[in-house]
Amino acid sequence: VYNRISGELVPSRAVALSDDELVITASEDGHFYINGRANGERIRFLVDTGASGVTLSPQDAARIGIDLGALRFTQRFQTANGVGLGAPYRLDSMLLGSFAFADMPVSINQAEMSTSLLGMSALERLTSFEFRDGKLYLRR
């Protein structure tokens, strides 16, 4: 009961319905955010089904210990704001609620971003995901 209530009060908190299912409540802005970890450090992700991959903001990347000066921004992305550049990177580990992922390919965005993005490359590692009644259900 506590987990479900706290999931309503803190929308970015993933609530475990079972070992294989998490639920996230939409935030007031209508988006779905999930608190996760990348290489052991906390990151708040915006779930973005329009993004092909996981993209870390440069601020989040630096905070988890990635040397931004050593990156090569060779990836080109078409975004709502035009063409953006990213650097390929692999996280040793990524945690979303109780779901753990190893060896996760991500991009580090060159430009500032307000929130890191959780795109399809992560969602496709799940058995399914479903948007229903203001909630996002993740299943593995």
PDB file of C-alpha atoms in Angstrom:
ATOM      1  CA  VAL A   1       0.000   0.000   0.000  1.00  0.00           C
ATOM      2  CA  TYR A   2       2.829   2.416   0.896  1.00  0.00           C
ATOM      3  CA  ASN A   3       4.521   1.877  -2.489  1.00  0.00           C
ATOM      4  CA  ARG A   4       1.336   2.549  -4.434  1.00  0.00           C
ATOM      5  CA  ILE A   5       0.507   5.692  -2.458  1.00  0.00           C
ATOM      6  CA  SER A   6       4.064   7.027  -2.729  1.00  0.00           C
ATOM      7  CA  GLY A   7       3.962   6.334  -6.481  1.00  0.00           C
ATOM      8  CA  GLU A   8       0.933   8.610  -6.741  1.00  0.00           C
ATOM      9  CA  LEU A   9       2.571  11.325  -4.631  1.00  0.00           C
ATOM     10  CA  VAL A  10       5.966  11.079  -6.354  1.00  0.00           C
ATOM     11  CA  PRO A  11       5.115  10.318  -9.996  1.00  0.00           C
ATOM     12  CA  SER A  12       8.723   9.566 -11.043  1.00  0.00           C
ATOM     13  CA  ARG A  13       8.919   6.773  -8.467  1.00  0.00           C
ATOM     14  CA  ALA A  14       8.499   3.391 -10.133  1.00  0.00           C
ATOM     15  CA  VAL A  15       6.233   1.186  -8.046  1.00  0.00           C
ATOM     16  CA  ALA A  16       6.727  -2.582  -8.249  1.00  0.00           C
ATOM     17  CA  LEU A  17       3.436  -4.384  -8.808  1.00  0.00           C
ATOM     18  CA  SER A  18       5.381  -7.659  -8.937  1.00  0.00           C
ATOM     19  CA  ASP A  19       8.959  -8.792  -9.578  1.00  0.00           C
ATOM     20  CA  ASP A  20       8.310  -8.345 -13.291  1.00  0.00           C
ATOM     21  CA  GLU A  21       6.063  -5.275 -13.456  1.00  0.00           C
ATOM     22  CA  LEU A  22       6.551  -1.610 -12.592  1.00  0.00           C
ATOM     23  CA  VAL A  23       4.046   1.224 -12.832  1.00  0.00           C
ATOM     24  CA  ILE A  24       4.786   4.941 -13.159  1.00  0.00           C
ATOM     25  CA  THR A  25       2.159   7.655 -12.762  1.00  0.00           C
ATOM     26  CA  ALA A  26       2.111  10.561 -15.231  1.00  0.00           C
ATOM     27  CA  SER A  27       3.431  13.818 -13.805  1.00  0.00           C
ATOM     28  CA  GLU A  28       1.407  17.016 -13.730  1.00  0.00           C
ATOM     29  CA  ASP A  29       2.848  18.011 -17.129  1.00  0.00           C
ATOM     30  CA  GLY A  30       1.494  14.765 -18.631  1.00  0.00           C
ATOM     31  CA  HIS A  31       4.931  13.218 -19.157  1.00  0.00           C
ATOM     32  CA  PHE A  32       6.304  10.068 -17.569  1.00  0.00           C
ATOM     33  CA  TYR A  33       9.522  10.386 -15.586  1.00  0.00           C
ATOM     34  CA  ILE A  34      11.377   7.560 -13.913  1.00  0.00           C
ATOM     35  CA  ASN A  35      14.093   7.790 -11.300  1.00  0.00           C
ATOM     36  CA  GLY A  36      16.875   5.432 -12.239  1.00  0.00           C
ATOM     37  CA  ARG A  37      20.567   4.835 -11.803  1.00  0.00           C
ATOM     38  CA  ALA A  38      23.362   4.866 -14.337  1.00  0.00           C
ATOM     39  CA  ASN A  39      26.626   3.266 -13.225  1.00  0.00           C
ATOM     40  CA  GLY A  40      25.283   3.487  -9.671  1.00  0.00           C
ATOM     41  CA  GLU A  41      24.398   7.201  -9.701  1.00  0.00           C
ATOM     42  CA  ARG A  42      20.870   8.626  -9.629  1.00  0.00           C
ATOM     43  CA  ILE A  43      19.398  10.007 -12.841  1.00  0.00           C
ATOM     44  CA  ARG A  44      15.874  11.166 -13.592  1.00  0.00           C
ATOM     45  CA  PHE A  45      14.756  10.079 -17.069  1.00  0.00           C
ATOM     46  CA  LEU A  46      11.924  11.330 -19.254  1.00  0.00           C
ATOM     47  CA  VAL A  47      10.312   8.361 -21.025  1.00  0.00           C
ATOM     48  CA  ASP A  48      10.398   9.279 -24.728  1.00  0.00           C
ATOM     49  CA  THR A  49       9.029   6.725 -27.198  1.00  0.00           C
ATOM     50  CA  GLY A  50      10.006   9.113 -30.002  1.00  0.00           C
ATOM     51  CA  ALA A  51      13.685   8.776 -29.085  1.00  0.00           C
ATOM     52  CA  SER A  52      15.498   5.818 -30.590  1.00  0.00           C
ATOM     53  CA  GLY A  53      17.923   5.498 -27.713  1.00  0.00           C
ATOM     54  CA  VAL A  54      18.854   6.540 -24.213  1.00  0.00           C
ATOM     55  CA  THR A  55      20.364  10.020 -24.175  1.00  0.00           C
ATOM     56  CA  LEU A  56      22.114  11.474 -21.152  1.00  0.00           C
ATOM     57  CA  SER A  57      22.319  15.201 -20.623  1.00  0.00           C
ATOM     58  CA  PRO A  58      25.897  16.469 -20.363  1.00  0.00           C
ATOM     59  CA  GLN A  59      25.138  17.484 -16.767  1.00  0.00           C
ATOM     60  CA  ASP A  60      24.036  13.953 -15.828  1.00  0.00           C
ATOM     61  CA  ALA A  61      26.962  12.418 -17.716  1.00  0.00           C
ATOM     62  CA  ALA A  62      29.478  14.569 -15.844  1.00  0.00           C
ATOM     63  CA  ARG A  63      27.760  13.867 -12.513  1.00  0.00           C
ATOM     64  CA  ILE A  64      28.140  10.096 -12.985  1.00  0.00           C
ATOM     65  CA  GLY A  65      31.839  10.492 -13.754  1.00  0.00           C
ATOM     66  CA  ILE A  66      32.006  10.593 -17.552  1.00  0.00           C
ATOM     67  CA  ASP A  67      34.836  12.819 -18.817  1.00  0.00           C
ATOM     68  CA  LEU A  68      33.033  15.044 -21.331  1.00  0.00           C
ATOM     69  CA  GLY A  69      36.340  16.302 -22.736  1.00  0.00           C
ATOM     70  CA  ALA A  70      37.292  12.778 -23.815  1.00  0.00           C
ATOM     71  CA  LEU A  71      34.089  12.202 -25.807  1.00  0.00           C
ATOM     72  CA  ARG A  72      33.788  12.386 -29.591  1.00  0.00           C
ATOM     73  CA  PHE A  73      30.450  13.843 -30.675  1.00  0.00           C
ATOM     74  CA  THR A  74      30.083  11.886 -33.904  1.00  0.00           C
ATOM     75  CA  GLN A  75      26.375  11.012 -33.783  1.00  0.00           C
ATOM     76  CA  ARG A  76      23.811  13.256 -35.477  1.00  0.00           C
ATOM     77  CA  PHE A  77      20.225  13.375 -34.230  1.00  0.00           C
ATOM     78  CA  GLN A  78      17.154  15.016 -35.669  1.00  0.00           C
ATOM     79  CA  THR A  79      15.322  16.671 -32.780  1.00  0.00           C
ATOM     80  CA  ALA A  80      12.408  19.049 -32.389  1.00  0.00           C
ATOM     81  CA  ASN A  81      15.033  21.807 -32.095  1.00  0.00           C
ATOM     82  CA  GLY A  82      16.964  20.772 -35.214  1.00  0.00           C
ATOM     83  CA  VAL A  83      20.069  18.642 -35.609  1.00  0.00           C
ATOM     84  CA  GLY A  84      21.899  17.702 -32.425  1.00  0.00           C
ATOM     85  CA  LEU A  85      25.193  15.963 -31.759  1.00  0.00           C
ATOM     86  CA  GLY A  86      25.861  13.084 -29.405  1.00  0.00           C
ATOM     87  CA  ALA A  87      28.758  10.926 -28.309  1.00  0.00           C
ATOM     88  CA  PRO A  88      28.348   7.139 -28.133  1.00  0.00           C
ATOM     89  CA  TYR A  89      28.963   5.598 -24.716  1.00  0.00           C
ATOM     90  CA  ARG A  90      28.221   2.340 -22.888  1.00  0.00           C
ATOM     91  CA  LEU A  91      26.989   2.251 -19.326  1.00  0.00           C
ATOM     92  CA  ASP A  92      28.162  -0.725 -17.281  1.00  0.00           C
ATOM     93  CA  SER A  93      24.791  -0.768 -15.554  1.00  0.00           C
ATOM     94  CA  MET A  94      21.440   0.966 -15.588  1.00  0.00           C
ATOM     95  CA  LEU A  95      18.661   0.489 -13.060  1.00  0.00           C
ATOM     96  CA  LEU A  96      15.026   1.486 -13.566  1.00  0.00           C
ATOM     97  CA  GLY A  97      13.101   0.748 -10.403  1.00  0.00           C
ATOM     98  CA  SER A  98      14.013  -2.883  -9.728  1.00  0.00           C
ATOM     99  CA  PHE A  99      14.847  -3.631 -13.388  1.00  0.00           C
ATOM    100  CA  ALA A 100      18.590  -3.947 -14.009  1.00  0.00           C
ATOM    101  CA  PHE A 101      20.260  -3.649 -17.406  1.00  0.00           C
ATOM    102  CA  ALA A 102      23.912  -4.362 -18.147  1.00  0.00           C
ATOM    103  CA  ASP A 103      26.067  -2.947 -20.930  1.00  0.00           C
ATOM    104  CA  MET A 104      23.543  -0.282 -22.002  1.00  0.00           C
ATOM    105  CA  PRO A 105      24.476   1.756 -25.089  1.00  0.00           C
ATOM    106  CA  VAL A 106      23.643   5.438 -24.627  1.00  0.00           C
ATOM    107  CA  SER A 107      24.438   8.767 -26.207  1.00  0.00           C
ATOM    108  CA  ILE A 108      25.756  11.779 -24.371  1.00  0.00           C
ATOM    109  CA  ASN A 109      24.137  14.903 -25.761  1.00  0.00           C
ATOM    110  CA  GLN A 110      26.519  17.737 -26.592  1.00  0.00           C
ATOM    111  CA  ALA A 111      23.967  20.493 -25.916  1.00  0.00           C
ATOM    112  CA  GLU A 112      22.357  21.204 -22.580  1.00  0.00           C
ATOM    113  CA  MET A 113      19.155  19.268 -21.826  1.00  0.00           C
ATOM    114  CA  SER A 114      16.763  19.662 -18.936  1.00  0.00           C
ATOM    115  CA  THR A 115      16.301  15.892 -18.510  1.00  0.00           C
ATOM    116  CA  SER A 116      17.980  12.739 -19.779  1.00  0.00           C
ATOM    117  CA  LEU A 117      15.824  10.652 -22.133  1.00  0.00           C
ATOM    118  CA  LEU A 118      14.811   7.015 -21.828  1.00  0.00           C
ATOM    119  CA  GLY A 119      14.139   5.970 -25.408  1.00  0.00           C
ATOM    120  CA  MET A 120      13.248   2.852 -27.330  1.00  0.00           C
ATOM    121  CA  SER A 121      16.591   1.044 -26.984  1.00  0.00           C
ATOM    122  CA  ALA A 122      15.798   0.624 -23.263  1.00  0.00           C
ATOM    123  CA  LEU A 123      12.061   0.030 -23.680  1.00  0.00           C
ATOM    124  CA  GLU A 124      12.741  -2.690 -26.284  1.00  0.00           C
ATOM    125  CA  ARG A 125      14.672  -4.657 -23.650  1.00  0.00           C
ATOM    126  CA  LEU A 126      11.380  -5.115 -21.811  1.00  0.00           C
ATOM    127  CA  THR A 127       8.726  -7.718 -22.569  1.00  0.00           C
ATOM    128  CA  SER A 128       6.185  -4.916 -22.964  1.00  0.00           C
ATOM    129  CA  PHE A 129       5.233  -1.394 -21.995  1.00  0.00           C
ATOM    130  CA  GLU A 130       1.742   0.048 -21.947  1.00  0.00           C
ATOM    131  CA  PHE A 131       0.237   3.492 -21.409  1.00  0.00           C
ATOM    132  CA  ARG A 132      -3.172   3.230 -19.740  1.00  0.00           C
ATOM    133  CA  ASP A 133      -5.275   5.587 -17.606  1.00  0.00           C
ATOM    134  CA  GLY A 134      -2.458   8.034 -16.836  1.00  0.00           C
ATOM    135  CA  LYS A 135      -0.001   5.300 -15.951  1.00  0.00           C
ATOM    136  CA  LEU A 136       2.902   3.592 -17.691  1.00  0.00           C
ATOM    137  CA  TYR A 137       3.257  -0.147 -17.071  1.00  0.00           C
ATOM    138  CA  LEU A 138       6.689  -1.699 -17.680  1.00  0.00           C
ATOM    139  CA  ARG A 139       7.015  -5.490 -17.836  1.00  0.00           C
ATOM    140  CA  ARG A 140      10.069  -7.709 -18.147  1.00  0.00           C
TER     141      ARG A 140
END
